[in-house]
């Protein structure tokens, strides 16, 4: 039993944060020619662009929404639909910075991102001591791992769950769910698994060992030689592609880490963002025009077909490693890259998902205004003007009659938590500067916008994600 898979959640979230340099000084003067603009955007050591890129001084916030199961007994005993009470937000102030930075002769720069999280009670619905009744994810993961095993193995796990007094649902504080709690299943798994299969975790938590940690090593183009590749990933952890999926196309690492995009964005452009915890690159397509603070921008979002089933989007067949059956519309199965854990990603409240997933639970109400992921970019510079990253983590539960504690589970996709990450309000200094920029001659407007960008334009932090 590969029980260790159940800790795969401990880094599954995909944080996407907006970053602003509040100083926004105007002492730099640049011509409005595109070639000059591109020159100033290049990532070079000891420049304003480098400072804003390396250590953005703004304060993003992560907001968590847990699904409290109010009828877990009726769900198990009577087969009732689970009633989910959304509890949140629980807000965390973030600070992140790029570390282990190295410039290379081929026009690339490598780095990792270090992130810190600080709970903010004043912006939260409650304290981290609030108790949430939720799925016992380590137990459900263990059950899922042996669903095709011999009957004797299933009976052995059933006895173990009885001895350990494990149940399908468990009450934990927000703090425990976020940062980790002891679970006897994890400890046993660490003791009995072969050394080459042991995982370096002995607790379960969505952000276990993630506070102050660094992500993988990115290597991106600085734009010094070719601005069409600006900030796009050349390799990740010294690899140019992944190895999880069935085709080279789906394993290809495309686009940027989400912090910025090449200039000259058009409505026909497809923007790609890669995050290691998503285990793939996500394409963003044009949604609609927007205007913020007098600045015109283009809103990009994943199309409905990104998580479409193979009928809706045949190209997604490459992500169906263990099927058929493959994931339904609105779900993305990351078990292949998360130690086999039964993790299904979706947009919050099953937005854009097959209605059958929404019908299986009570308490969810998808709303594109609240639950869609989007990025607003200024076409000329590729600078993000705003963004909201939203993602939901679900667990595939499996009914196994031979395992007493799992005999009354339902074969379904069970929502556990969703999150959003971003900056909800613009600082007054930036708002005033942007408004001023919209009321000056075109050349001066370009200089002001460029000054904002170079002194810390709106950037999007890489997904940690999500998922």
XYZ file of N, CA and C in Angstrom, residues 60-154:
285
model
N 0.911 40.138 -1.393
C -0.215 39.328 -1.862
C -0.891 38.629 -0.688
N -2.108 38.149 -0.915
C -2.830 37.411 0.120
C -3.424 36.130 -0.467
N -3.271 35.057 0.280
C -3.879 33.775 -0.041
C -5.121 33.613 0.814
N -6.252 33.257 0.182
C -7.507 33.087 0.911
C -8.015 31.662 0.705
N -8.199 30.964 1.830
C -8.606 29.558 1.813
C -10.085 29.431 2.187
N -10.796 28.550 1.487
C -12.203 28.265 1.762
C -12.361 26.750 1.919
N -12.642 26.313 3.139
C -12.786 24.885 3.421
C -14.253 24.471 3.314
N -14.468 23.226 2.916
C -15.821 22.677 2.868
C -16.052 21.824 4.112
N -16.855 22.360 5.034
C -17.211 21.660 6.260
C -18.400 20.742 5.965
N -18.247 19.444 6.230
C -19.303 18.465 5.947
C -20.231 18.399 7.155
N -21.454 18.885 6.991
C -22.377 19.002 8.130
C -23.205 17.745 8.370
N -23.188 16.793 7.452
C -24.021 15.579 7.608
C -23.212 14.319 7.319
N -22.001 14.242 7.835
C -21.149 13.103 7.500
C -21.747 11.776 7.977
N -22.473 11.783 9.093
C -23.091 10.541 9.574
C -24.193 10.083 8.628
N -25.045 11.015 8.204
C -26.126 10.669 7.276
C -25.559 10.226 5.916
N -24.462 10.837 5.524
C -23.806 10.456 4.269
C -23.358 9.000 4.321
N -22.776 8.592 5.441
C -22.264 7.228 5.573
C -23.362 6.213 5.867
N -24.319 6.601 6.702
C -25.328 5.637 7.151
C -26.512 5.513 6.200
N -26.898 6.628 5.569
C -28.105 6.617 4.738
C -27.832 6.841 3.254
N -26.604 7.167 2.911
C -26.296 7.455 1.518
C -26.759 8.820 1.070
N -27.004 9.737 2.030
C -27.419 11.091 1.668
C -26.296 11.808 0.914
N -26.693 12.784 0.097
C -25.692 13.633 -0.527
C -24.949 14.415 0.561
N -23.645 14.595 0.432
C -22.927 15.396 1.424
C -23.343 16.859 1.346
N -23.627 17.438 2.501
C -23.954 18.861 2.579
C -22.677 19.606 2.938
N -22.252 20.486 2.050
C -20.989 21.192 2.213
C -21.248 22.637 2.616
N -20.691 23.019 3.741
C -20.770 24.397 4.214
C -19.427 25.063 3.942
N -19.429 26.046 3.054
C -18.183 26.753 2.762
C -17.804 27.631 3.950
N -16.600 27.457 4.469
C -16.116 28.222 5.615
C -14.848 28.957 5.197
N -14.899 30.258 5.200
C -13.762 31.066 4.796
C -14.213 32.478 4.492
N -13.287 33.356 4.169
C -11.879 33.033 3.919
C -11.031 32.998 5.187
N -9.967 32.202 5.126
C -8.870 32.263 6.080
C -7.705 32.857 5.299
N -7.294 34.024 5.724
C -6.408 34.851 4.910
C -4.966 34.777 5.408
N -4.049 34.658 4.463
C -2.623 34.600 4.772
C -1.876 35.638 3.938
N -1.168 36.497 4.640
C -0.280 37.451 3.972
C 0.952 36.699 3.483
N 1.358 37.021 2.270
C 2.490 36.315 1.675
C 3.686 37.238 1.467
N 4.830 36.648 1.552
C 6.059 37.303 1.078
C 6.858 36.263 0.319
N 7.259 36.622 -0.880
C 8.095 35.697 -1.634
C 9.197 36.438 -2.351
N 10.264 35.708 -2.601
C 11.428 36.288 -3.254
C 12.144 35.218 -4.071
N 12.815 35.663 -5.107
C 13.595 34.741 -5.923
C 14.978 34.566 -5.296
N 15.410 33.323 -5.218
C 16.702 32.988 -4.614
C 17.469 32.068 -5.564
N 18.743 31.846 -5.227
C 19.612 30.977 -6.042
C 19.635 31.445 -7.491
N 19.805 32.753 -7.665
C 19.763 33.360 -8.998
C 21.124 33.251 -9.678
N 21.107 32.801 -10.938
C 22.337 32.710 -11.726
C 22.041 33.116 -13.163
N 22.842 34.041 -13.695
C 22.733 34.426 -15.100
C 23.667 33.549 -15.935
N 23.236 33.240 -17.161
C 24.001 32.330 -18.012
C 24.319 32.987 -19.352
N 25.365 32.497 -20.002
C 25.848 33.106 -21.239
C 24.872 32.964 -22.398
N 23.940 32.031 -22.315
C 23.002 31.820 -23.425
C 21.790 32.746 -23.359
N 21.809 33.738 -22.461
C 20.698 34.685 -22.367
C 19.581 34.235 -21.465
N 19.872 33.329 -20.542
C 18.858 32.870 -19.594
C 19.295 33.177 -18.172
N 18.342 33.081 -17.259
C 18.614 33.232 -15.834
C 17.866 32.118 -15.103
N 18.505 31.524 -14.115
C 17.870 30.467 -13.333
C 17.604 30.964 -11.923
N 16.576 30.410 -11.281
C 16.174 30.859 -9.947
C 15.177 29.879 -9.346
N 15.008 29.970 -8.049
C 13.904 29.334 -7.333
C 13.157 30.432 -6.594
N 11.927 30.151 -6.179
C 11.128 31.129 -5.446
C 10.884 30.627 -4.031
N 11.182 31.489 -3.065
C 10.960 31.176 -1.652
C 9.730 31.929 -1.171
N 8.848 31.221 -0.450
C 7.581 31.817 -0.030
C 7.377 31.677 1.470
N 6.796 32.743 2.054
C 6.439 32.751 3.470
C 4.965 33.132 3.591
N 4.281 32.574 4.597
C 2.857 32.819 4.817
C 2.626 33.217 6.273
N 1.792 34.260 6.465
C 1.494 34.767 7.805
C -0.019 34.928 7.935
N -0.601 34.262 8.932
C -2.050 34.324 9.114
C -2.480 35.725 9.535
N -3.565 36.227 8.917
C -4.110 37.545 9.242
C -5.546 37.370 9.748
N -5.683 37.417 11.071
C -6.994 37.218 11.697
C -7.982 38.297 11.288
N -7.512 39.527 11.119
C -8.417 40.642 10.830
C -9.078 40.516 9.460
N -8.475 39.757 8.552
C -9.043 39.571 7.220
C -9.689 38.198 7.054
N -9.813 37.456 8.160
C -10.327 36.091 8.095
C -11.678 35.991 8.777
N -12.427 34.951 8.431
C -13.743 34.745 9.025
C -13.631 34.236 10.451
N -12.528 33.636 10.791
C -12.319 33.093 12.129
C -10.844 32.899 12.392
N -10.534 32.111 13.410
C -9.141 31.863 13.766
C -8.680 30.526 13.200
N -7.390 30.283 13.288
C -6.850 29.007 12.830
C -7.238 27.859 13.763
N -7.864 28.191 14.891
C -8.349 27.154 15.809
C -9.744 26.664 15.443
N -10.382 27.277 14.444
C -11.688 26.802 13.995
C -11.577 25.350 13.525
N -12.616 24.576 13.820
C -12.600 23.143 13.502
C -13.430 22.868 12.247
N -12.867 22.105 11.338
C -13.522 21.726 10.087
C -13.707 20.212 10.058
N -14.933 19.766 9.784
C -15.184 18.336 9.569
C -14.965 18.052 8.087
N -13.973 17.244 7.800
C -13.591 17.034 6.410
C -13.213 15.580 6.174
N -12.972 15.242 4.932
C -12.523 13.895 4.607
C -11.216 13.572 5.327
N -11.098 12.342 5.767
C -9.832 11.841 6.293
C -8.984 11.460 5.082
N -8.246 12.425 4.576
C -7.562 12.237 3.298
C -6.513 11.128 3.338
N -5.704 11.009 4.383
C -4.774 9.870 4.416
C -5.480 8.521 4.318
N -6.608 8.371 5.030
C -7.325 7.101 4.966
C -7.921 6.866 3.585
N -8.569 7.887 3.037
C -9.192 7.744 1.725
C -8.138 7.444 0.664
N -6.965 8.052 0.788
C -5.886 7.792 -0.169
C -5.392 6.360 -0.065
N -5.262 5.868 1.171
C -4.822 4.482 1.362
C -5.827 3.507 0.761
N -7.103 3.769 0.978
C -8.155 2.914 0.412
C -8.085 2.926 -1.108
N -7.907 4.109 -1.680
C -7.843 4.227 -3.133
C -6.672 3.436 -3.710
N -5.558 3.412 -2.995
C -4.365 2.749 -3.497
C -4.535 1.242 -3.652
N -5.387 0.633 -2.845
C -5.511 -0.829 -2.920
C -6.849 -1.260 -3.520
N -7.501 -0.390 -4.241
C -8.827 -0.713 -4.767
C -8.782 -1.905 -5.727
N -7.623 -2.155 -6.355
C -7.508 -3.287 -7.280
C -6.682 -4.433 -6.684
N -6.376 -4.335 -5.398
C -5.551 -5.363 -4.757
C -6.371 -6.613 -4.443
N -5.671 -7.657 -4.039
C -6.336 -8.906 -3.666
C -7.196 -8.698 -2.423
N -8.198 -9.547 -2.275
C -9.131 -9.423 -1.155
C -8.401 -9.491 0.183
N -7.383 -10.313 0.281
C -6.643 -10.451 1.532
C -5.978 -9.136 1.927
N -5.460 -8.426 0.945
C -4.829 -7.129 1.217
C -5.870 -6.132 1.717
N -7.037 -6.149 1.115
C -8.104 -5.242 1.540
C -8.546 -5.550 2.967
